[in-house]
Coordinates of C-alpha atoms in Angstrom, one line a residue:
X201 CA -14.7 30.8 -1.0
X202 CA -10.7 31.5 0.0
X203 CA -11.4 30.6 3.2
X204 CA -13.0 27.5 2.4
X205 CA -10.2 26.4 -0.5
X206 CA -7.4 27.1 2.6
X207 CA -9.6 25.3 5.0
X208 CA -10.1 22.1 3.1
X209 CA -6.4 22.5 1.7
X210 CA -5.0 21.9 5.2
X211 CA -7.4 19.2 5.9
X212 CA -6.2 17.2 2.8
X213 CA -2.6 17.7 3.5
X214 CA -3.3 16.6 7.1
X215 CA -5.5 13.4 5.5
X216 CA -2.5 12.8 3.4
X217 CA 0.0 12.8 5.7
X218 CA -2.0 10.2 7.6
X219 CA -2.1 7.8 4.7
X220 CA 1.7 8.3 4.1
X221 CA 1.6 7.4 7.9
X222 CA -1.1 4.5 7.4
X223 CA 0.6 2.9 4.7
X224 CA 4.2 3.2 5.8
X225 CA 2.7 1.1 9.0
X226 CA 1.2 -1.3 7.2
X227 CA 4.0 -2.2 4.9
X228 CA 6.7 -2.7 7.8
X229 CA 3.5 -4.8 9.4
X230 CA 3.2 -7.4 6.7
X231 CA 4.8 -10.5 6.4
X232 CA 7.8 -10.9 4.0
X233 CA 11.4 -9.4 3.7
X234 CA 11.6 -6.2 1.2
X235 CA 15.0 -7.0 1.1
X236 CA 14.9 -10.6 0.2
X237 CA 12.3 -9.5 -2.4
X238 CA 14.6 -6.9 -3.8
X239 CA 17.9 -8.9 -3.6
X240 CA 15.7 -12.4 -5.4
X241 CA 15.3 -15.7 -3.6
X242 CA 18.5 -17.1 -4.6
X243 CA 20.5 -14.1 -2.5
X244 CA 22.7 -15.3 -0.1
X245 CA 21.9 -13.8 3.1
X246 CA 25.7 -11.0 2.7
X247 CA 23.6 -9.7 -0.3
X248 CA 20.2 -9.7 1.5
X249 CA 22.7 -8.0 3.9
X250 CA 23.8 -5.2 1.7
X251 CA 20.2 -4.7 -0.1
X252 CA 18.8 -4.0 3.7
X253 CA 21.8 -1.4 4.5
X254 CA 21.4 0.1 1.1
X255 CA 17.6 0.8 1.1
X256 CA 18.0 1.6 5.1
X257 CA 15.9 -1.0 6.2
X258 CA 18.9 -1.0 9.3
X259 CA 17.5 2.2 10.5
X260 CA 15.3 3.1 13.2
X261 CA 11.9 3.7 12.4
X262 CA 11.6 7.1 12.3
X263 CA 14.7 7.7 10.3
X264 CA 12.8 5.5 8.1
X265 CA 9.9 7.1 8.0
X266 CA 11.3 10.3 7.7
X267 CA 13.0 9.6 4.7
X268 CA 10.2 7.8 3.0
X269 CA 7.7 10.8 3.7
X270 CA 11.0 13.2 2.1
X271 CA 11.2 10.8 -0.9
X272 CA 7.2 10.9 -1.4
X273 CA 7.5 14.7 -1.5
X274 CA 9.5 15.0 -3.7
X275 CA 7.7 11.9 -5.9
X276 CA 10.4 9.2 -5.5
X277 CA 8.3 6.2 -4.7
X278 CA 10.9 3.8 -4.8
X279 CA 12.1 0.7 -7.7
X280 CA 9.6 -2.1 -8.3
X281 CA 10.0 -5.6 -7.6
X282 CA 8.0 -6.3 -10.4
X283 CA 9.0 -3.9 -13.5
X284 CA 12.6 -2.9 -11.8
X285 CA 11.7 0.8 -12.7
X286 CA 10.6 3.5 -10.8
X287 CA 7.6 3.1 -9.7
X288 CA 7.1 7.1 -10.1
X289 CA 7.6 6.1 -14.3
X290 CA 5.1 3.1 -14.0
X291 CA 2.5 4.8 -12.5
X292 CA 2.5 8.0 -15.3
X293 CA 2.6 4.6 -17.6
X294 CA -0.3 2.7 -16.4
X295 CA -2.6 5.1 -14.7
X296 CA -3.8 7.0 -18.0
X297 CA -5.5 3.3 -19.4
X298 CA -7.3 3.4 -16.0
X299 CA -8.4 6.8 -16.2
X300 CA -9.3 6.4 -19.8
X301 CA -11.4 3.2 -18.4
X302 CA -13.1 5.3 -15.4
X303 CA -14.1 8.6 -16.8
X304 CA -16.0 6.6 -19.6
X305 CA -18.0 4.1 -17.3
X306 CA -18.2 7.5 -15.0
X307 CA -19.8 9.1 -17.8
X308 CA -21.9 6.4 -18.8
X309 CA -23.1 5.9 -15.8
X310 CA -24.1 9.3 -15.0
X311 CA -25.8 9.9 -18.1
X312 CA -27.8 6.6 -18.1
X313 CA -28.2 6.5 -14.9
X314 CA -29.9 9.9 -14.6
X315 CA -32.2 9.0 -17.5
X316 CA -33.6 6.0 -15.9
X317 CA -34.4 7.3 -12.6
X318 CA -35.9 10.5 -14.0
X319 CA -37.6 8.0 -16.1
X320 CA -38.7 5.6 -12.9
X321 CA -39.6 9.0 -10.9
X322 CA -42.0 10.4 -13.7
X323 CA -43.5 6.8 -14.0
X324 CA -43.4 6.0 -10.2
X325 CA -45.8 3.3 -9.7
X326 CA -46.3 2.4 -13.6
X327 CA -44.4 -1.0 -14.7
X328 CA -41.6 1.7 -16.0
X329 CA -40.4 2.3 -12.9
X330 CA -40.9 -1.2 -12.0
X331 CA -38.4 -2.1 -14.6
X332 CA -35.8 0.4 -13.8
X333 CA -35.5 -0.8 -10.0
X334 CA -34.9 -4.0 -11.0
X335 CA -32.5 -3.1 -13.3
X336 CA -31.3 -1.1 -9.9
X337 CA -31.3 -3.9 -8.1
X338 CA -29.9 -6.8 -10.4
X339 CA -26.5 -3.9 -11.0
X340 CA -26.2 -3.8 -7.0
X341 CA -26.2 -7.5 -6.5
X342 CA -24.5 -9.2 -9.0
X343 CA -20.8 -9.0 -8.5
X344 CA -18.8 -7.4 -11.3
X345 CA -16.6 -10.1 -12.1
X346 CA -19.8 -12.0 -13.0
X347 CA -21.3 -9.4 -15.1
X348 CA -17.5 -9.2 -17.0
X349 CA -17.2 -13.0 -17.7
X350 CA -20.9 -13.5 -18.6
X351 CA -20.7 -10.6 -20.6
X352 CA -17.4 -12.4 -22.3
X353 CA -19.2 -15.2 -22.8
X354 CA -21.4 -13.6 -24.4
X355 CA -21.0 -11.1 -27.0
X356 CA -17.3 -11.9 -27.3
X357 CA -17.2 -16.3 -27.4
X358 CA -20.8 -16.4 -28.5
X359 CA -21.9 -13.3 -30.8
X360 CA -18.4 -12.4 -32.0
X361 CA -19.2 -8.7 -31.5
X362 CA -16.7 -7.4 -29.3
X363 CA -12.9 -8.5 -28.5
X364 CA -12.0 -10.5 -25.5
X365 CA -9.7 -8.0 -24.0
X366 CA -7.0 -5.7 -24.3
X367 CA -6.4 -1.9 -25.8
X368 CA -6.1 -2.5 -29.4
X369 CA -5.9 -5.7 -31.5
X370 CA -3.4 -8.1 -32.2
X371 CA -0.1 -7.3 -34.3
X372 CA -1.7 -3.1 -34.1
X373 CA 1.4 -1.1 -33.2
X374 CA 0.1 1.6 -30.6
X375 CA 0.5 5.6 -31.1
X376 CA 2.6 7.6 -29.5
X377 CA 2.4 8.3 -25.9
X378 CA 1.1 11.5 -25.5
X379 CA -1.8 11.8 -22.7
X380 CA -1.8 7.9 -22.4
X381 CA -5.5 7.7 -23.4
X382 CA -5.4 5.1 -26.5
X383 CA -8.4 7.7 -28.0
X384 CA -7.2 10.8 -27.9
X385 CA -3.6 9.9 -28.6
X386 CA -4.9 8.0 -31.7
X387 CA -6.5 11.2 -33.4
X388 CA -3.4 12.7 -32.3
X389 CA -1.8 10.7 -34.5
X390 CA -4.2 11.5 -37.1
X391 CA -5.1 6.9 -37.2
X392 CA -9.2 6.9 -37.2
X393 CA -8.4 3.1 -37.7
X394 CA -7.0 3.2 -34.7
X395 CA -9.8 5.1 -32.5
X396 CA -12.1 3.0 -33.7
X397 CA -10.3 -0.6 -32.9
X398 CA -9.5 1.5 -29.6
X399 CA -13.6 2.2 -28.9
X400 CA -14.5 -1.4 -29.8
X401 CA -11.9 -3.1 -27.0
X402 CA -13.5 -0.4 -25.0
X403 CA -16.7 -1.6 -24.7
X404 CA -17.0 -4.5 -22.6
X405 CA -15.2 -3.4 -19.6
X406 CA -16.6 0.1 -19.7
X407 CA -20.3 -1.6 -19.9
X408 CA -19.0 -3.5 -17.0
X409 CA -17.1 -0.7 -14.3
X410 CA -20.4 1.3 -15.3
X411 CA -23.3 -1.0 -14.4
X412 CA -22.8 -0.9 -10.1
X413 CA -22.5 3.0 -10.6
X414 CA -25.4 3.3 -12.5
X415 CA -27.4 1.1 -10.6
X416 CA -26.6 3.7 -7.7
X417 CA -27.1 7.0 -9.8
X418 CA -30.4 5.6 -10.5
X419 CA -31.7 4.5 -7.1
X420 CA -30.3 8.3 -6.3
X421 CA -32.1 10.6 -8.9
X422 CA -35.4 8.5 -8.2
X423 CA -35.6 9.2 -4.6
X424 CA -34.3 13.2 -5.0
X425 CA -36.9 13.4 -8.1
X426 CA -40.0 12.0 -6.3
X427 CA -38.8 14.4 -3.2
X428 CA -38.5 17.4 -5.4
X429 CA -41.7 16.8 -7.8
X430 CA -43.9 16.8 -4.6
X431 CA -42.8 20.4 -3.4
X432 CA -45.1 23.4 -4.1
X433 CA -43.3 24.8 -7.0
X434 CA -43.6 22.0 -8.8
X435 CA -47.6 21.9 -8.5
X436 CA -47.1 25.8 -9.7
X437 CA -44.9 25.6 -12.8
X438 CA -47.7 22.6 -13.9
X439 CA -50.3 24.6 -12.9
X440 CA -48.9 27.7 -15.1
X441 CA -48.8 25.2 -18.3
X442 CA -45.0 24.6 -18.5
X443 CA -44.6 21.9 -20.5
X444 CA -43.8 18.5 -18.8
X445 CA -40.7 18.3 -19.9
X446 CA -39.6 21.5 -19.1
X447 CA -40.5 20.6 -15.5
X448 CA -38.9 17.8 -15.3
X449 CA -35.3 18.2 -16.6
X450 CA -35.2 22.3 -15.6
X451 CA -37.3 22.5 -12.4
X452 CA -37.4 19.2 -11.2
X453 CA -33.7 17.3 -12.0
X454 CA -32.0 21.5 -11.6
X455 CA -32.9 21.0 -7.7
X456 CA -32.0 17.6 -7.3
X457 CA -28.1 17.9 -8.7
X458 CA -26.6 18.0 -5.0
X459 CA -27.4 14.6 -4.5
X460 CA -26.7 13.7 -8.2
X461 CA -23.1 15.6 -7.7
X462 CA -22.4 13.5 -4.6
X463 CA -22.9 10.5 -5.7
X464 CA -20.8 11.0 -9.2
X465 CA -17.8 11.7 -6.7
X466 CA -18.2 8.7 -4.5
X467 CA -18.7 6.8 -7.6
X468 CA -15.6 7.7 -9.3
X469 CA -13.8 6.8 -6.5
X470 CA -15.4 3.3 -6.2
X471 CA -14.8 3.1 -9.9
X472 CA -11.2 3.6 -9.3
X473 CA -11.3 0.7 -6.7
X474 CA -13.8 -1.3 -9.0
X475 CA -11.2 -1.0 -12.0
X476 CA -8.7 -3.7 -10.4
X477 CA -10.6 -7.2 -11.0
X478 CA -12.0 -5.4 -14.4
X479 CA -8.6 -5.4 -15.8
X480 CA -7.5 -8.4 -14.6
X481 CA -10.6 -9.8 -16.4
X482 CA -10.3 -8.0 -19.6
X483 CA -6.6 -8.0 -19.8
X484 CA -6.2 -4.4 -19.7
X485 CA -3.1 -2.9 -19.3
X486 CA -3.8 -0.3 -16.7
X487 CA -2.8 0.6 -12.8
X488 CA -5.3 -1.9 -11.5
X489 CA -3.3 -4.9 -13.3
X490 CA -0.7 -3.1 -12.1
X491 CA -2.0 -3.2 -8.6
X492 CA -2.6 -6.9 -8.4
X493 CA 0.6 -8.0 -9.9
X494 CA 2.4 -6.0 -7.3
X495 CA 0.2 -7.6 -4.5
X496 CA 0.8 -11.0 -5.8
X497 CA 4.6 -10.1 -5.5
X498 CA 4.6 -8.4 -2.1
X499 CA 6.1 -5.2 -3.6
X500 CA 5.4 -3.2 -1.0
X501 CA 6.8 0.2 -2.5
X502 CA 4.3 -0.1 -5.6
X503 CA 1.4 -1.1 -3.2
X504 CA 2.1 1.7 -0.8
X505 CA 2.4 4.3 -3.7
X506 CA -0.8 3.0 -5.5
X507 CA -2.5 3.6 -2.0
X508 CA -0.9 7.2 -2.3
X509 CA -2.5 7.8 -5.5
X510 CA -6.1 6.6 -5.0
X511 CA -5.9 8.5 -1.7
X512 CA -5.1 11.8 -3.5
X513 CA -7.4 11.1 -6.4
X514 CA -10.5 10.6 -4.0
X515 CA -9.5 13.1 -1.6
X516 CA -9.5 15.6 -4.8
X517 CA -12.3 14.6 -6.9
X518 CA -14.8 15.0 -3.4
X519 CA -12.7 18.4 -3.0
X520 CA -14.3 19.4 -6.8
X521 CA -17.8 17.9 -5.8
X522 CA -17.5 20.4 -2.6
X523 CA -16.5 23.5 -4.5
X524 CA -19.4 22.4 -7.0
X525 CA -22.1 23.4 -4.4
X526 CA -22.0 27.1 -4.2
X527 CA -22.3 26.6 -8.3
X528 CA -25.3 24.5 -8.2
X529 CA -27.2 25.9 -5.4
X530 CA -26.1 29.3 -4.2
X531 CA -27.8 28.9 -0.8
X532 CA -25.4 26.4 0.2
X533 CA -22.8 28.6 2.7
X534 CA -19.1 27.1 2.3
X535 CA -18.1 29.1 5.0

């Protein structure tokens, strides 16, 4: 187990350092003048001048990169355009709402979505697994975006049943910043009122980051279900009398979890990706917002550090689903 933890800790720091690479290339590759950006468009071209010699644009390219790798070490990402703050300060600011956002349409999605396909692999053939693939297929198609403003039209413009966007009502002062999940840092702050405003503006744009990943944890419990209940010890454990149940969600779903687990990872990061036109959508104040507006404005520091963060967010959360094997199967070998 050491010697797989050291093994795939040098292959992360080695992916990482070629994303600091990737992205450092890519910024100096893209049209526009950080500079000009920095200084504002009515700069006359001495101060363009003296923003470019200040943030060392001057430099050779290694010196620059160099000193950008030494400044991401140390997490000094640089001012934003946008904000004009460090963009170390707005990403600890706007990252929690997109977590918050993520691990409950992750969560969702797991659970619902190993429900159904246990449900379409015990009724494979019957018009109950019928229905669940073409709730499969209908989540994989339909873009997001549609899903969200159909869904706004619905039960927010229509029915009235949920708000249109945002964290927390109108004129509703927010709780202290503690974790930067609206939730938790409401029963913090001891405001149930709060929790509960916070849970309903919840709902839409969870329902909505969670229906593509569900779609796929279904499709992928079905097929490892209907591959597991046709093995021998299945035909045993029915034989014995073990109730059907018992078969299913002990024997049956306990030896289909590998797939299961590798799919929640490459979901999360997909719902990290996914989060972007969600939040631009629901108005939700969180890194994907954040993202966009810093796209629109060519702030290339924010963009590469955003690329940063994702990158070590997926490289970790796959890094978990890894480890998770010997746990769930102790005839996988990590060595």
């Amino acid at each position: 187990m050491l010697r797989f933890i050291l093994r795939r800790a040098t292959a992360t720091l080695v992916l990482l350092a070629g994303v600091v690479l990737m992205t450092f290339a890519l910024a100096r590759l893209l049209p526009g003048d950080p500079a000009r950006l920095i200084a504002g468009a009515r700069a006359n071209a001495e101060a363009v001048a003296a923003v470019r010699e200040r943030l060392g644009l001057d430099d050779p390219v290694f010196t620059q990169f160099t000193a950008y790798a030494a400044n991401v070490l140390q997490g000094d990402f640089g001012r934003s355009v946008v904000t004009r703050r460090p963009i170390s300060e707005d990403i600890l600011t706007f990252f929690p709402a997109t977590l918050e956002l993520v691990l409950a349409a992750g969560l969702i999605s797991l659970l619902l979505g190993v429900l159904l396909g246990t449900l379409a692999a015990v009724k494979s053939g019957r018009p109950a697994d019928a229905g669940v693939r073409s709730v499969a297929v209908l989540g994989l198609s339909v873009p997001d975006f549609w899903i969200a403003l159909v869904f706004q039209l619905i039960f927010f413009a229509t029915l009235g049943l949920v708000p249109f966007g945002g964290r927390l009502g109108t004129g509703i002062t927010a709780p202290d910043f503690v974790t930067g999940f609206m939730t938790i840092d409401s029963l913090i702050a001891g405001r149930f009122d709060l929790f509960a405003d916070a849970l309903h503006h919840m709902i839409l744009p969870v329902a909505v980051l969670a229906i593509p990943s569900m779609a796929i944890t279904i499709r992928v419990v079905r097929t490892s279900l209907l591959e597991v209940l046709s093995q021998d010890f299945i035909r045993t454990a029915r034989s014995k009398g073990i109730s059907p149940a018992r078969v299913y969600f002990k024997h049956a779903l306990g030896n289909a979890l590998l797939p299961i687990v590798t799919i929640f990872g490459l979901n999360t990061g997909l719902l990290i990706s996914g989060a972007v036109f969600i939040e631009l959508i629901f108005d939700w104040p969180g890194l994907g917002r954040y993202t966009a507006n810093a796209i629109s404005a060519s702030d290339y520091n924010a963009i590469m550090a955003i690329t940063l963060v994702v990158s070590v967010a997926y490289t970790l959360i796959n890094f978990l689903v890894d480890l998770s094997y010997s746990f769930l199967d102790p005839r996988v070998d990590l060595t």
